[in-house]
PDB file of C-alpha atoms in Angstrom:
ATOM      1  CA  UNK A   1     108.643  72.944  81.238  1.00 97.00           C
ATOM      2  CA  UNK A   2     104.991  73.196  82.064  1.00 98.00           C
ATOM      3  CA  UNK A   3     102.907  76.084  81.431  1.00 98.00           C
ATOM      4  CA  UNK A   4     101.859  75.945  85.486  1.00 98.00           C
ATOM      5  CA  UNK A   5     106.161  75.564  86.027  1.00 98.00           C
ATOM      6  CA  UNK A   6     106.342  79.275  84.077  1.00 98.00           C
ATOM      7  CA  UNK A   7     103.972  80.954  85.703  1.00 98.00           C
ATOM      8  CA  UNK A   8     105.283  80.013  88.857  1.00 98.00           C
ATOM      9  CA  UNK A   9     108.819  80.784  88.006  1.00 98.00           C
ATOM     10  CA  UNK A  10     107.558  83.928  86.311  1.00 98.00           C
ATOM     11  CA  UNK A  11     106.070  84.374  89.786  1.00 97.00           C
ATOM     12  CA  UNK A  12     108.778  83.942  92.022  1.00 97.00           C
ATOM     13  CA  UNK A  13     110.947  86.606  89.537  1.00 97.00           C
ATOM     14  CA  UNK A  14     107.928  89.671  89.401  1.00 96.00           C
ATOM     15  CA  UNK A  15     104.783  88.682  91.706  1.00 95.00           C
ATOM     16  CA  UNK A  16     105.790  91.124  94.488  1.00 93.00           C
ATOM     17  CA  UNK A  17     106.467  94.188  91.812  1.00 93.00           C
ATOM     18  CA  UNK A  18     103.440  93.093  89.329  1.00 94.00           C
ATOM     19  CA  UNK A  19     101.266  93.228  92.529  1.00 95.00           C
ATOM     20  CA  UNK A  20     102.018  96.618  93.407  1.00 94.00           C
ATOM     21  CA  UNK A  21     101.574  97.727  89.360  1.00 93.00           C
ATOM     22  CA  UNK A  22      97.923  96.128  88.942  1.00 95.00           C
ATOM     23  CA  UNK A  23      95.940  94.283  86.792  1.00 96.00           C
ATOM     24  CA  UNK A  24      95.244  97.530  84.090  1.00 96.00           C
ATOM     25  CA  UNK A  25      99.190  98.769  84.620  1.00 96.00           C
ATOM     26  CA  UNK A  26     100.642  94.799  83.582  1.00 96.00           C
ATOM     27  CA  UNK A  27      97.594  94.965  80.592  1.00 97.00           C
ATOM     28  CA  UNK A  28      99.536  98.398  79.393  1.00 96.00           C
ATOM     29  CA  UNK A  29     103.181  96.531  79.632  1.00 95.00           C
ATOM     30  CA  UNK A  30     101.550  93.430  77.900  1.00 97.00           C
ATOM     31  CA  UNK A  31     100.671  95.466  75.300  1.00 96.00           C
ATOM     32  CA  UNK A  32     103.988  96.863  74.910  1.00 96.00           C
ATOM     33  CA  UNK A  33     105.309  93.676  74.608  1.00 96.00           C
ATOM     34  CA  UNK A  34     102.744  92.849  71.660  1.00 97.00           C
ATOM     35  CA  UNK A  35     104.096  95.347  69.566  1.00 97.00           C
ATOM     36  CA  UNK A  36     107.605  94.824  70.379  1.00 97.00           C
ATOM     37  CA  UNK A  37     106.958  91.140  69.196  1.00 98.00           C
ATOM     38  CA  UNK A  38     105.061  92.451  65.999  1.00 97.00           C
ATOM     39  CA  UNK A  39     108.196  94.887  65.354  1.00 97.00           C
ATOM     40  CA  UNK A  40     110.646  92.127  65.696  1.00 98.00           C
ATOM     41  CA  UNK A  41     108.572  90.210  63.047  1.00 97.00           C
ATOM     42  CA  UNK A  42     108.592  92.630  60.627  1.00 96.00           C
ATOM     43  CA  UNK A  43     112.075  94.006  60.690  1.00 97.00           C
ATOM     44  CA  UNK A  44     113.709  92.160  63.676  1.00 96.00           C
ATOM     45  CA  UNK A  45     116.419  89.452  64.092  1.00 97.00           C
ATOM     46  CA  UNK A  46     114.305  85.401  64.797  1.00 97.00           C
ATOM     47  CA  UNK A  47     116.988  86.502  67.834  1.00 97.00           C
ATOM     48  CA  UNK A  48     114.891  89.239  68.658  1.00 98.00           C
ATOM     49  CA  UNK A  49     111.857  88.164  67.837  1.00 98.00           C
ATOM     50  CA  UNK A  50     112.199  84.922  70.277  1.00 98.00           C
ATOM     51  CA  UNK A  51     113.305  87.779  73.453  1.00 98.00           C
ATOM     52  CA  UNK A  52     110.147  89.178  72.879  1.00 98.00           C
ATOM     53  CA  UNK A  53     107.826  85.961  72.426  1.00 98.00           C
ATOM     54  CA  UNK A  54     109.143  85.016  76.059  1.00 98.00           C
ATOM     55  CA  UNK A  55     108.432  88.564  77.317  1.00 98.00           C
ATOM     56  CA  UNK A  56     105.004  88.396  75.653  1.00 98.00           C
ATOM     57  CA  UNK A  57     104.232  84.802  77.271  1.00 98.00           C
ATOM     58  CA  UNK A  58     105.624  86.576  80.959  1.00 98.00           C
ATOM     59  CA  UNK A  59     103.620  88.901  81.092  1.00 97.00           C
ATOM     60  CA  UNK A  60     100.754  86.730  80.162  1.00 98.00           C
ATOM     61  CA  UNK A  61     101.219  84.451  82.924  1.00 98.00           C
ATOM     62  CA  UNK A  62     101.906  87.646  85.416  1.00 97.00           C
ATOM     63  CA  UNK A  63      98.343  88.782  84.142  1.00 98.00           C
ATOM     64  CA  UNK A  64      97.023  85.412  84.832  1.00 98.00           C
ATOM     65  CA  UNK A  65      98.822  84.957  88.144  1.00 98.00           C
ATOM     66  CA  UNK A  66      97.362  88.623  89.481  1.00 97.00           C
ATOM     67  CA  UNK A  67      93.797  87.718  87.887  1.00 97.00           C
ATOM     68  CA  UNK A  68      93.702  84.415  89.724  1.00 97.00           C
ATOM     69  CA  UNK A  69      93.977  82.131  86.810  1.00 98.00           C
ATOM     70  CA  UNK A  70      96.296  79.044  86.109  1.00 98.00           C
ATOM     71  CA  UNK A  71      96.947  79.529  82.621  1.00 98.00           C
ATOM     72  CA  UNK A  72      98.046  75.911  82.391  1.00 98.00           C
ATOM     73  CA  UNK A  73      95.054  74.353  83.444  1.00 98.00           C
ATOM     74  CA  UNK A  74      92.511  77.135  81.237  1.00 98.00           C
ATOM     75  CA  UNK A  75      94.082  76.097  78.094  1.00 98.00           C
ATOM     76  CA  UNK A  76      93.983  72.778  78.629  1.00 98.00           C
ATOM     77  CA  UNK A  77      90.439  72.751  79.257  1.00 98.00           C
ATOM     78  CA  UNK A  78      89.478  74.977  76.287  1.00 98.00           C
ATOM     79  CA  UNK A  79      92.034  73.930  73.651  1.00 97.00           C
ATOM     80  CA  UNK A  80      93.106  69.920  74.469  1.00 96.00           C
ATOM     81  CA  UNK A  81      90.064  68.085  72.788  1.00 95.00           C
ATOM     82  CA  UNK A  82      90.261  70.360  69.457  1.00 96.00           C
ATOM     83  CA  UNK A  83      88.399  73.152  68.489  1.00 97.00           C
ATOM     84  CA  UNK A  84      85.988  74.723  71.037  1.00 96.00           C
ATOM     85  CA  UNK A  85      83.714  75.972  68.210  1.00 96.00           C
ATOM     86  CA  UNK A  86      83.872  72.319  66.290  1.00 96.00           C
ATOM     87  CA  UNK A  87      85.411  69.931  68.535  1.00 95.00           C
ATOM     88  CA  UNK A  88      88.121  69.019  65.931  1.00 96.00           C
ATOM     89  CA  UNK A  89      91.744  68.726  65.453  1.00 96.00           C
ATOM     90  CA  UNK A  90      92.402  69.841  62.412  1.00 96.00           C
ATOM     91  CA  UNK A  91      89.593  72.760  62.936  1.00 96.00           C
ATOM     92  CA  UNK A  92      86.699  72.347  60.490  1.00 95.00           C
ATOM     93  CA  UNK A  93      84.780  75.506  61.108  1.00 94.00           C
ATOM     94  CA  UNK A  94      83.650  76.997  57.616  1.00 82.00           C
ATOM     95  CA  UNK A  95      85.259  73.219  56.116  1.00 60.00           C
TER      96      UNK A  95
ATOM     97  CA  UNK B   1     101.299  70.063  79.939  1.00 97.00           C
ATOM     98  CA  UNK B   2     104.450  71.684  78.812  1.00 98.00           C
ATOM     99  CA  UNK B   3     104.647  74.709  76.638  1.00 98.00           C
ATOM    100  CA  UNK B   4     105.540  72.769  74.076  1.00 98.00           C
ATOM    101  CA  UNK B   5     102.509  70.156  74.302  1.00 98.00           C
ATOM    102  CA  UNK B   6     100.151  73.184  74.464  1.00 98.00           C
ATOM    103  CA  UNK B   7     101.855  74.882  71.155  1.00 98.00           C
ATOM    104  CA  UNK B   8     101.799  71.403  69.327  1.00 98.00           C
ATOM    105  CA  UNK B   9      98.206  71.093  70.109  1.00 98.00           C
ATOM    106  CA  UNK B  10      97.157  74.386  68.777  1.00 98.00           C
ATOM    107  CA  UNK B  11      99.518  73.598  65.701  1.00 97.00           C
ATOM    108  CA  UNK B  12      97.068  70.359  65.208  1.00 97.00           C
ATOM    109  CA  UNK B  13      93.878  72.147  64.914  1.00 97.00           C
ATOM    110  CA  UNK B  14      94.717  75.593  63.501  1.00 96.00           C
ATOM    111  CA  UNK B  15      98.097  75.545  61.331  1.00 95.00           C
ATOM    112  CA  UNK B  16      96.873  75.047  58.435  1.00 93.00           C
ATOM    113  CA  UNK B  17      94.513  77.764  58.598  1.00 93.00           C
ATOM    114  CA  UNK B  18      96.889  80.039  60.452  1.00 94.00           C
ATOM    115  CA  UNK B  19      99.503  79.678  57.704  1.00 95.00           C
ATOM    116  CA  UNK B  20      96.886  80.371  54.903  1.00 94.00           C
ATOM    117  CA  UNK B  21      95.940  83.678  57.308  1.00 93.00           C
ATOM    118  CA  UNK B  22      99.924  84.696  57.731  1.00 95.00           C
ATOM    119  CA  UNK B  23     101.610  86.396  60.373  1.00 96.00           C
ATOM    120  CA  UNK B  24     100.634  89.795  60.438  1.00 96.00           C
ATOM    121  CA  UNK B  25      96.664  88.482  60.089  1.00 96.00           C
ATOM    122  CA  UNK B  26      97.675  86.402  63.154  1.00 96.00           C
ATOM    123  CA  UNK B  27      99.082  89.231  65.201  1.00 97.00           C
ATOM    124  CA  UNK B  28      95.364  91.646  64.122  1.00 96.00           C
ATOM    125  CA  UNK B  29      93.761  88.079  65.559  1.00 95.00           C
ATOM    126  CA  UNK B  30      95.907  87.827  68.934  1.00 97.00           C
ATOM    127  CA  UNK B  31      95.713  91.686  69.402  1.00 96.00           C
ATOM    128  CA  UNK B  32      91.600  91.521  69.329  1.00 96.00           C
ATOM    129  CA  UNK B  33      92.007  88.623  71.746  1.00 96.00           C
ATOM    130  CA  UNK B  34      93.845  90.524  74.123  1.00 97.00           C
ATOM    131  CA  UNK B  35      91.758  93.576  73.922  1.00 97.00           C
ATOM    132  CA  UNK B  36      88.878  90.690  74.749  1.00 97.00           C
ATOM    133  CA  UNK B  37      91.043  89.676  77.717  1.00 98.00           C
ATOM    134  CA  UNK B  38      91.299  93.331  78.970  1.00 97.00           C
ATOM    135  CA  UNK B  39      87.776  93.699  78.458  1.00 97.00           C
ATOM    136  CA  UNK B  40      86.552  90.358  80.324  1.00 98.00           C
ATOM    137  CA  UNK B  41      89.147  91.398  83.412  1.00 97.00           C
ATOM    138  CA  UNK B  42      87.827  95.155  83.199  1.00 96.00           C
ATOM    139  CA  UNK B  43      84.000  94.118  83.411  1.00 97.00           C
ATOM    140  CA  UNK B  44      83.319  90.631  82.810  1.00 96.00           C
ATOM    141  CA  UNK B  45      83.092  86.787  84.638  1.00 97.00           C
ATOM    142  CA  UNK B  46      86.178  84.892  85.550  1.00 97.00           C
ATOM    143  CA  UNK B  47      85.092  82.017  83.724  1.00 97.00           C
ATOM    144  CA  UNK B  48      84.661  84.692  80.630  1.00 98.00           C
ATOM    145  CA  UNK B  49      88.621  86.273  81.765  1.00 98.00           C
ATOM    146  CA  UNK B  50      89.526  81.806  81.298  1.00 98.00           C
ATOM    147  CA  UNK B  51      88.018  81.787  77.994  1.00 98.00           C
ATOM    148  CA  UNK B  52      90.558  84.558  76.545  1.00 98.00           C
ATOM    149  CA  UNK B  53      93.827  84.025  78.802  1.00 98.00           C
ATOM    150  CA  UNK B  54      93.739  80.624  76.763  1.00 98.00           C
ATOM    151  CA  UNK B  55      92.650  82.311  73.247  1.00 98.00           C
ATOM    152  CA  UNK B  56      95.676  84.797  74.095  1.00 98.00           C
ATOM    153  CA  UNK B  57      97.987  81.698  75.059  1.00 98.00           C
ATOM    154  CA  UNK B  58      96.599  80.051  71.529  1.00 98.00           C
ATOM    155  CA  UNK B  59      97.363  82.879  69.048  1.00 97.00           C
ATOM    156  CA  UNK B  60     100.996  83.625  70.897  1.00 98.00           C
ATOM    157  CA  UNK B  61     101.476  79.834  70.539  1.00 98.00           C
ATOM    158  CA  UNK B  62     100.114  79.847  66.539  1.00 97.00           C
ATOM    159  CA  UNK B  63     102.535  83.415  65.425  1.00 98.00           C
ATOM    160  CA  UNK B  64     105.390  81.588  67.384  1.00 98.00           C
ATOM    161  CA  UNK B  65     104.889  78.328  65.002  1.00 98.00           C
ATOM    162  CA  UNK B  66     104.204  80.909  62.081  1.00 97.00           C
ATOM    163  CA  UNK B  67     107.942  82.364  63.061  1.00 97.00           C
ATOM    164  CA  UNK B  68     109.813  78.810  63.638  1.00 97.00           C
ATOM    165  CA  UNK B  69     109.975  79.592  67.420  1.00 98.00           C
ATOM    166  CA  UNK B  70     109.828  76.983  69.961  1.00 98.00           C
ATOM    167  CA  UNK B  71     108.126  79.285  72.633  1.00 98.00           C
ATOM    168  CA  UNK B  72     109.115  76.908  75.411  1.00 98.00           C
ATOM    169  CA  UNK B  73     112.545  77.017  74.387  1.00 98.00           C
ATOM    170  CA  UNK B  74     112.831  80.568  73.988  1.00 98.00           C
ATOM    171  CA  UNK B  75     110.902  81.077  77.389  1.00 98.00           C
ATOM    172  CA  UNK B  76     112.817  78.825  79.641  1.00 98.00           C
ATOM    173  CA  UNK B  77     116.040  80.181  77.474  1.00 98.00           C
ATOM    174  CA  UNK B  78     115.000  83.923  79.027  1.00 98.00           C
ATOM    175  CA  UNK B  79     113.806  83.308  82.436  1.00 97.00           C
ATOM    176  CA  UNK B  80     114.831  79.647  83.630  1.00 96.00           C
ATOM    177  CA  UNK B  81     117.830  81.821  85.719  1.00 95.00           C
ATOM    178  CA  UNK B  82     115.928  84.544  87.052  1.00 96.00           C
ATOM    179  CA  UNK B  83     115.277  88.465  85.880  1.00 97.00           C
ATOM    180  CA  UNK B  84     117.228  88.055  82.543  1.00 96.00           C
ATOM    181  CA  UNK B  85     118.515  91.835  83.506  1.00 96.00           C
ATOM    182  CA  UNK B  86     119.427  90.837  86.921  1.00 96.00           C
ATOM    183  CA  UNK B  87     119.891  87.583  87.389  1.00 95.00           C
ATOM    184  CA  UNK B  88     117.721  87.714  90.879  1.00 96.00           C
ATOM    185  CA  UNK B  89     114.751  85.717  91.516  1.00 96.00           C
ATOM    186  CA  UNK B  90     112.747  87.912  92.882  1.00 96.00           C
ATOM    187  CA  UNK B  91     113.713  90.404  90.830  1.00 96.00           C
ATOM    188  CA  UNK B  92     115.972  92.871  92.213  1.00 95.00           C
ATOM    189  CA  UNK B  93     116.546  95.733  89.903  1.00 94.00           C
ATOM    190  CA  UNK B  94     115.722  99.464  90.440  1.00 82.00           C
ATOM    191  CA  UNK B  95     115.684  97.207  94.678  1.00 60.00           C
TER     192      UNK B  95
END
């Protein structure tokens, strides 16, 4: 699955809803997600802790999706020719 | 690209790093990069609110790898079928 083919599938699930939240409302629930994924880390089932990596990515893309952005295609141009600070893969920053 | 390419090509420049750091360094990292993505959406450029959606996508990508979680997997395991609560696409709880 593509990054672009979750977003949109993320979209067609909550775009109407996220819509009406808003851009600082999804940031809050985002958020919220975070720490559940920290929580599941530290004391959580890999069970658990995989629920909330999904619901983390989500509401990433929902974020994305209400800002405008196509994830997909952002961190391909930043990330896919290695290190934006270096401009290699493996990073040599501080090497 | 597919989840999956995008969290293999983060693996190539930063595990190594990332697994010297461990995850709870890696969750402090992804939690300032998604106070810089509130930040940049709040009151900065949209090619700034780019730059952190895919340092956001990055770190989720690196603490999933940390964990042993294929985050495509786990994502397209949770919301290939719709609102995992409700089964709709849209959504159609609380409707």
């Amino acid at each position: 699955m593509t990054i672009r083919e979750f977003q949109t599938t993320i979209e067609g699930i909550y775009l109407a809803k996220d819509q009406a939240r808003g851009i600082p409302a999804n940031l809050a629930w985002l958020m919220e997600e975070i720490g559940e994924l920290a929580r599941a880390l530290r004391k959580g089932s890999l069970a658990e802790a995989e629920g909330e990596f999904a619901d983390a990515l989500a509401w990433l893309c929902t974020i994305a999706s209400l800002a405008g952005v196509d994830l997909e295609a952002v961190a391909a141009h930043k990330y896919a020719h290695g290190c934006p600070k270096c401009g290699s893969s493996p990073c040599a920053c501080d090497a």
